[in-house]
Each structure stands twice: as structure tokens, then as C-alpha cells.
mmCIF file of C-alpha atoms in Angstrom:
data_model
loop_
_atom_site.group_PDB
_atom_site.id
_atom_site.type_symbol
_atom_site.label_atom_id
_atom_site.label_comp_id
_atom_site.label_asym_id
_atom_site.label_seq_id
_atom_site.Cartn_x
_atom_site.Cartn_y
_atom_site.Cartn_z
ATOM 1 C CA MET A 59 -0.284 129.337 43.191
ATOM 2 C CA THR A 60 -2.465 126.871 45.073
ATOM 3 C CA ILE A 61 -1.847 123.187 45.748
ATOM 4 C CA ARG A 62 -4.689 121.064 47.067
ATOM 5 C CA LEU A 63 -4.150 119.272 50.368
ATOM 6 C CA ARG A 64 -5.917 116.657 52.451
ATOM 7 C CA ARG A 65 -5.437 115.097 55.843
ATOM 8 C CA CYS A 66 -3.100 112.122 55.708
ATOM 9 C CA ARG A 67 -5.008 108.908 55.235
ATOM 10 C CA LYS A 68 -2.388 107.131 57.354
ATOM 11 C CA ALA A 69 -0.302 108.551 60.167
ATOM 12 C CA LEU A 70 3.097 109.701 58.940
ATOM 13 C CA PRO A 71 5.943 107.496 60.189
ATOM 14 C CA ASN A 72 8.946 108.778 62.126
ATOM 15 C CA THR A 73 7.443 112.100 63.183
ATOM 16 C CA GLY A 74 7.958 111.704 66.925
ATOM 17 C CA SER A 75 10.952 114.027 66.993
ATOM 18 C CA LEU A 76 9.004 116.690 65.082
ATOM 19 C CA TRP A 77 6.021 116.674 67.431
ATOM 20 C CA ARG A 78 8.232 117.626 70.348
ATOM 21 C CA LYS A 79 6.614 118.672 73.605
ATOM 22 C CA THR A 80 6.983 122.301 74.637
ATOM 23 C CA ASP A 81 5.575 124.538 77.337
ATOM 24 C CA ARG A 82 3.922 126.616 74.647
ATOM 25 C CA ARG A 83 0.341 125.624 73.907
ATOM 26 C CA LEU A 84 -0.732 125.260 70.288
ATOM 27 C CA HIS A 85 -3.322 127.768 69.129
ATOM 28 C CA VAL A 86 -4.545 125.435 66.384
ATOM 29 C CA GLU A 87 -5.243 121.755 65.923
ATOM 30 C CA PRO A 88 -2.051 119.834 65.055
ATOM 31 C CA LEU A 89 -2.352 118.468 61.530
ATOM 32 C CA GLU A 90 -0.601 115.957 59.311
ATOM 33 C CA LEU A 91 -1.390 116.845 55.700
ATOM 34 C CA GLU A 92 -0.397 115.519 52.290
ATOM 35 C CA VAL A 93 -0.505 116.822 48.718
ATOM 36 C CA ALA A 94 -3.843 115.720 47.280
ATOM 37 C CA GLN A 95 -3.399 116.492 43.589
ATOM 38 C CA PRO A 96 -1.112 114.970 40.930
ATOM 39 C CA LEU A 97 1.957 117.065 40.198
ATOM 40 C CA PRO A 98 3.411 117.344 36.677
ATOM 41 C CA ASP A 99 6.844 116.073 35.655
ATOM 42 C CA VAL A 100 8.210 119.597 35.825
ATOM 43 C CA CYS A 101 10.543 120.832 38.556
ATOM 44 C CA ALA A 102 8.672 123.280 40.773
ATOM 45 C CA ARG A 103 11.849 125.158 41.607
ATOM 46 C CA HIS A 104 13.613 125.417 38.251
ATOM 47 C CA GLY A 105 10.900 124.647 35.669
ATOM 48 C CA ARG A 106 13.072 121.959 34.059
ATOM 49 C CA PRO A 107 11.943 118.424 33.114
ATOM 50 C CA ALA A 108 11.825 116.184 36.181
ATOM 51 C CA VAL A 109 14.174 113.212 36.394
ATOM 52 C CA SER A 110 12.748 111.773 39.619
ATOM 53 C CA ARG A 111 10.447 112.414 42.571
ATOM 54 C CA SER A 112 11.525 113.344 46.073
ATOM 55 C CA GLU A 113 9.447 112.936 49.226
ATOM 56 C CA VAL A 114 9.587 116.126 51.250
ATOM 57 C CA ARG A 115 8.147 116.887 54.658
ATOM 58 C CA ALA A 116 7.654 120.553 55.426
ATOM 59 C CA CYS A 117 7.130 121.747 58.984
ATOM 60 C CA PHE A 118 4.949 124.706 59.879
ATOM 61 C CA TYR A 119 5.269 126.383 63.283
ATOM 62 C CA ASP A 120 2.862 128.017 65.699
ATOM 63 C CA THR A 121 4.572 131.411 65.895
ATOM 64 C CA ASP A 122 3.486 134.880 66.952
ATOM 65 C CA LEU A 123 3.274 135.756 63.235
ATOM 66 C CA HIS A 124 0.997 132.881 62.218
ATOM 67 C CA PRO A 125 -0.060 129.547 63.753
ATOM 68 C CA ARG A 126 0.959 127.613 60.627
ATOM 69 C CA PHE A 127 4.080 129.457 59.515
ATOM 70 C CA HIS A 128 6.658 127.843 57.231
ATOM 71 C CA ARG A 129 10.206 128.198 58.526
ATOM 72 C CA SER A 130 11.867 128.894 55.161
ATOM 73 C CA ALA A 131 11.337 132.608 55.724
ATOM 74 C CA PHE A 132 13.391 132.333 58.911
ATOM 75 C CA GLU A 133 16.102 130.252 57.252
ATOM 76 C CA ARG A 134 17.101 133.304 55.254
ATOM 77 C CA ASP A 135 18.314 134.776 58.538
ATOM 78 C CA LEU A 136 20.285 132.492 60.848
ATOM 79 C CA ALA A 137 19.690 134.660 63.898
ATOM 80 C CA LYS A 138 15.923 134.503 63.384
ATOM 81 C CA LEU A 139 16.048 130.723 63.022
ATOM 82 C CA VAL A 140 17.911 130.400 66.315
ATOM 83 C CA TRP A 141 15.367 132.729 67.917
ATOM 84 C CA LEU A 142 12.444 130.732 66.499
ATOM 85 C CA ARG A 143 13.630 127.306 67.657
ATOM 86 C CA MET A 144 15.817 127.891 70.708
ATOM 87 C CA VAL A 145 14.424 131.032 72.319
ATOM 88 C CA THR A 146 10.727 131.228 71.544
ATOM 89 C CA GLY A 147 10.392 127.436 71.387
ATOM 90 C CA ALA A 148 7.735 127.687 68.668
ATOM 91 C CA PRO A 149 6.224 124.191 68.383
ATOM 92 C CA VAL A 150 5.363 122.370 65.179
ATOM 93 C CA SER A 151 1.684 122.826 64.343
ATOM 94 C CA THR A 152 1.533 121.181 60.903
ATOM 95 C CA ILE A 153 3.511 118.600 58.948
ATOM 96 C CA LEU A 154 2.987 118.558 55.188
ATOM 97 C CA ASP A 155 4.151 115.525 53.196
ATOM 98 C CA GLY A 156 4.383 115.212 49.426
ATOM 99 C CA GLU A 157 6.387 113.817 46.527
ATOM 100 C CA TRP A 158 7.757 116.691 44.459
ATOM 101 C CA PRO A 159 9.268 116.425 40.962
ATOM 102 C CA VAL A 160 12.993 117.205 40.873
ATOM 103 C CA CYS A 161 15.266 118.015 37.948
ATOM 104 C CA ASP A 162 18.934 117.249 37.357
ATOM 105 C CA ARG A 163 19.900 120.618 38.854
ATOM 106 C CA CYS A 164 18.043 119.766 42.079
ATOM 107 C CA VAL A 165 19.850 116.413 42.256
ATOM 108 C CA ARG A 166 23.251 118.099 41.912
ATOM 109 C CA THR A 167 22.348 120.734 44.504
ATOM 110 C CA THR A 168 21.198 118.085 46.964
ATOM 111 C CA ARG A 169 24.455 116.191 46.585
ATOM 112 C CA ARG A 170 26.456 119.384 47.097
ATOM 113 C CA TYR A 171 24.652 120.345 50.306
ATOM 114 C CA ARG A 172 24.892 116.798 51.633
ATOM 115 C CA TRP A 173 28.648 116.857 51.050
ATOM 116 C CA LEU A 174 28.937 120.183 52.872
ATOM 117 C CA ALA A 175 26.817 118.886 55.767
ATOM 118 C CA ARG A 176 28.974 115.765 56.104
ATOM 119 C CA ALA A 177 32.146 117.842 55.978
ATOM 120 C CA LEU A 178 30.764 120.030 58.752
ATOM 121 C CA LEU A 179 30.010 116.960 60.860
ATOM 122 C CA TRP A 180 33.637 115.872 60.520
ATOM 123 C CA VAL A 181 34.838 119.336 61.554
ATOM 124 C CA MET A 182 32.526 119.243 64.571
ATOM 125 C CA ALA A 183 33.832 115.796 65.503
ATOM 126 C CA VAL A 184 37.445 116.974 65.294
ATOM 127 C CA ASN A 185 36.542 120.007 67.368
ATOM 128 C CA LEU A 186 34.917 117.856 70.038
ATOM 129 C CA VAL A 187 37.940 115.542 70.207
ATOM 130 C CA ALA A 188 40.238 118.550 70.558
ATOM 131 C CA VAL A 189 38.197 119.933 73.448
ATOM 132 C CA VAL A 190 38.219 116.525 75.173
ATOM 133 C CA ILE A 191 41.997 116.258 74.791
ATOM 134 C CA VAL A 192 42.455 119.744 76.225
ATOM 135 C CA SER A 193 40.230 118.840 79.192
ATOM 136 C CA VAL A 194 41.738 115.411 79.906
ATOM 137 C CA ALA A 195 45.320 116.621 79.545
ATOM 138 C CA ASN A 196 44.597 119.427 82.002
ATOM 139 C CA ILE A 197 45.914 122.001 79.563
ATOM 140 C CA ASP A 198 45.580 125.644 80.435
ATOM 141 C CA LEU A 199 41.933 126.675 80.049
ATOM 142 C CA LEU A 200 43.075 129.716 78.106
ATOM 143 C CA LEU A 201 43.674 127.371 75.164
ATOM 144 C CA VAL A 202 40.014 126.332 74.976
ATOM 145 C CA PRO A 203 38.855 129.547 73.241
ATOM 146 C CA LEU A 204 41.742 129.094 70.815
ATOM 147 C CA VAL A 205 40.600 125.549 70.019
ATOM 148 C CA LEU A 206 37.056 126.765 69.408
ATOM 149 C CA ALA A 207 38.356 129.552 67.184
ATOM 150 C CA LEU A 208 40.455 127.151 65.098
ATOM 151 C CA PHE A 209 37.466 124.880 64.515
ATOM 152 C CA PRO A 210 34.486 127.115 63.620
ATOM 153 C CA GLY A 211 32.142 124.130 63.335
ATOM 154 C CA SER A 212 31.783 124.085 67.102
ATOM 155 C CA ILE A 213 28.591 123.095 68.884
ATOM 156 C CA PRO A 214 25.908 124.481 69.008
ATOM 157 C CA LEU A 215 26.513 126.858 66.089
ATOM 158 C CA GLY A 216 27.713 123.968 63.959
ATOM 159 C CA LEU A 217 24.490 122.072 64.596
ATOM 160 C CA VAL A 218 22.404 125.045 63.484
ATOM 161 C CA VAL A 219 24.440 125.401 60.286
ATOM 162 C CA PHE A 220 24.156 121.637 59.719
ATOM 163 C CA ILE A 221 20.347 121.871 59.956
ATOM 164 C CA LEU A 222 20.350 124.739 57.465
ATOM 165 C CA LEU A 223 22.501 122.794 54.997
ATOM 166 C CA ALA A 224 20.331 119.688 55.327
ATOM 167 C CA ASN A 225 17.166 121.722 54.749
ATOM 168 C CA LYS A 226 18.661 123.516 51.748
ATOM 169 C CA GLY A 227 19.406 120.177 50.165
ATOM 170 C CA THR A 228 15.782 119.057 50.371
ATOM 171 C CA GLN A 229 13.945 122.327 49.717
ATOM 172 C CA ARG A 230 11.756 121.909 46.625
ATOM 173 C CA VAL A 231 9.228 124.695 46.956
ATOM 174 C CA THR A 232 8.603 127.776 49.088
ATOM 175 C CA TYR A 233 5.418 127.657 51.132
ATOM 176 C CA ARG A 234 3.385 130.504 52.463
ATOM 177 C CA PRO A 235 1.484 130.180 55.764
ATOM 178 C CA ILE A 236 -1.442 127.751 55.663
ATOM 179 C CA TYR A 237 -4.789 129.457 56.278
ATOM 180 C CA ASP A 238 -7.008 126.593 55.139
ATOM 181 C CA GLU A 239 -6.036 122.955 55.610
ATOM 182 C CA ARG A 240 -7.420 122.179 52.121
ATOM 183 C CA PHE A 241 -4.892 124.366 50.291
ATOM 184 C CA ALA A 242 -1.229 125.372 50.348
ATOM 185 C CA PHE A 243 -0.075 128.579 48.697
ATOM 186 C CA VAL A 244 3.373 128.112 47.192
ATOM 187 C CA GLN A 245 5.911 130.020 45.142
ATOM 188 C CA ALA A 246 6.873 127.933 42.120
ATOM 189 C CA HIS A 247 8.374 128.335 38.662
ATOM 190 C CA SER A 248 6.062 129.670 35.957
ATOM 191 C CA ARG A 249 6.499 126.533 33.824
ATOM 192 C CA PHE A 250 5.450 124.374 36.780
ATOM 193 C CA ARG A 251 2.350 126.514 37.299
ATOM 194 C CA ALA A 252 1.488 126.344 33.609
ATOM 195 C CA ALA A 253 1.837 122.543 33.598
ATOM 196 C CA ILE A 254 -0.551 122.230 36.533
ATOM 197 C CA GLU A 255 -3.111 124.579 35.011
ATOM 198 C CA GLN A 256 -3.062 122.633 31.734
ATOM 199 C CA ASP A 257 -3.857 119.384 33.532
ATOM 200 C CA PRO A 258 -7.571 118.596 32.973
ATOM 201 C CA ARG A 259 -7.764 117.371 36.570
ATOM 202 C CA TYR A 260 -6.769 120.793 37.906
ATOM 203 C CA ARG A 261 -9.535 122.466 39.897
ATOM 204 C CA PRO A 262 -8.514 125.812 41.443
ATOM 205 C CA PRO A 263 -10.425 126.964 44.519
ATOM 206 C CA LEU A 264 -13.161 129.433 43.741
ATOM 207 C CA ASP A 265 -11.775 131.960 46.173
ATOM 208 C CA GLU A 266 -8.145 131.694 45.033
ATOM 209 C CA GLU A 267 -6.397 135.025 44.955
ATOM 210 C CA PRO A 268 -4.563 136.086 41.786
ATOM 211 C CA ASP A 269 -0.949 134.908 41.814
ATOM 212 C CA THR A 270 1.459 137.854 41.755
ATOM 213 C CA THR A 271 4.679 135.843 42.078
#
């Protein structure tokens, strides 16, 4: 289905770390966009009644596949995510901001992933302390691989997993690549789509393709 977008009327705060400089030149104009249409009180992910709203920023990357490609497709494969961010250095080309309705199931899932992310941070901290102790105490270097094996939340793999957990906790909708800055094509629950279409303010684009999801 299609969600209407517009350029942000005000610059988004705290985006400096997202617009990181890379040696790779953008093939498109960098954009900060926001959801331009009212969303119903129905969870886009589960189709349940919404209990609150959650502000979500989605990043799109200038990749070889598409200049405004949403990373969720890569998050299904950890190796591809590492390749996207650390090897190819694909820069952010678009930041999309919006307040999405969330249900009680989303709230519980967010809490669960946040707990897992915090637990991983503690494991990484313990791992780092162990490595420092091994180094300072001048213990046989053969023990270092053993330390890393005992604490699988080691850096940098632990950081990658932490990013995945944090993103899973905030994921509200699955975006497709953006071809037109006025619209975002998303995968959402059928009850969410029906609620939007029943809104008298809903105006689908004339050239919208039939939704097969």
C-alpha cells in the first residue's frame, strides 16, 4: 500500500550520526521526509487496536540495488548487513520520520528486545574487562581466544547484533525502496490498510500499482 510523504517542514534533530561522511558519492539528493497523512489507530504490523504512537525514523541507503533502499531486507541476513554497512560503506540517502500506531503486542515486543539488547551490552562489557585483565596481567596470549569464545558478545560482532536487536524493537512497518519522494510503498496488515482506505481524507495516487501483499 501507499503512504503519502512530504519533505520535513523542519530539519530533523539528532541526525548528524546518520548523515555520516563516506567516500562514496550519493547518486540522489539526500532527503529528510515525513509521513504526510493521518494514520488510523490500528497497528500497521499486527492489525490490532493501537494503544499509543511511536516515532520511528527509517533510514534508506544508496546501494547498488537502489539509491533509496530500506535496510530491513538486509537485516534478515546478518552477513548482508555487515557487507552493506562495513564493506560497501553504503551511505544514508533518505531519512523518513513518522509516528506509527502501536498495539499492546508491539509494546511487549519492544520491551523484550530492549532487555535482550541491554543484556548483550553487559556481556560485551564483561568480555572487554576480561580481555583487559588478560592483557594487563601478561597472561599467555593463547588464553585470549578462549576468553573471546567464552563471551560470544565480543566486539565487533556484539555491536552488530546489538544494532539488530535495537532495530527489531522499533520496527513498525516494512518499507519498499522509495521511487518518488511523495510516496512510500509499505507492507502492512490488511486491517491497517482497510482503515486507511475508509478514511475520507485518503487520496491514493492515480498511478498506484495494485497491492499484492
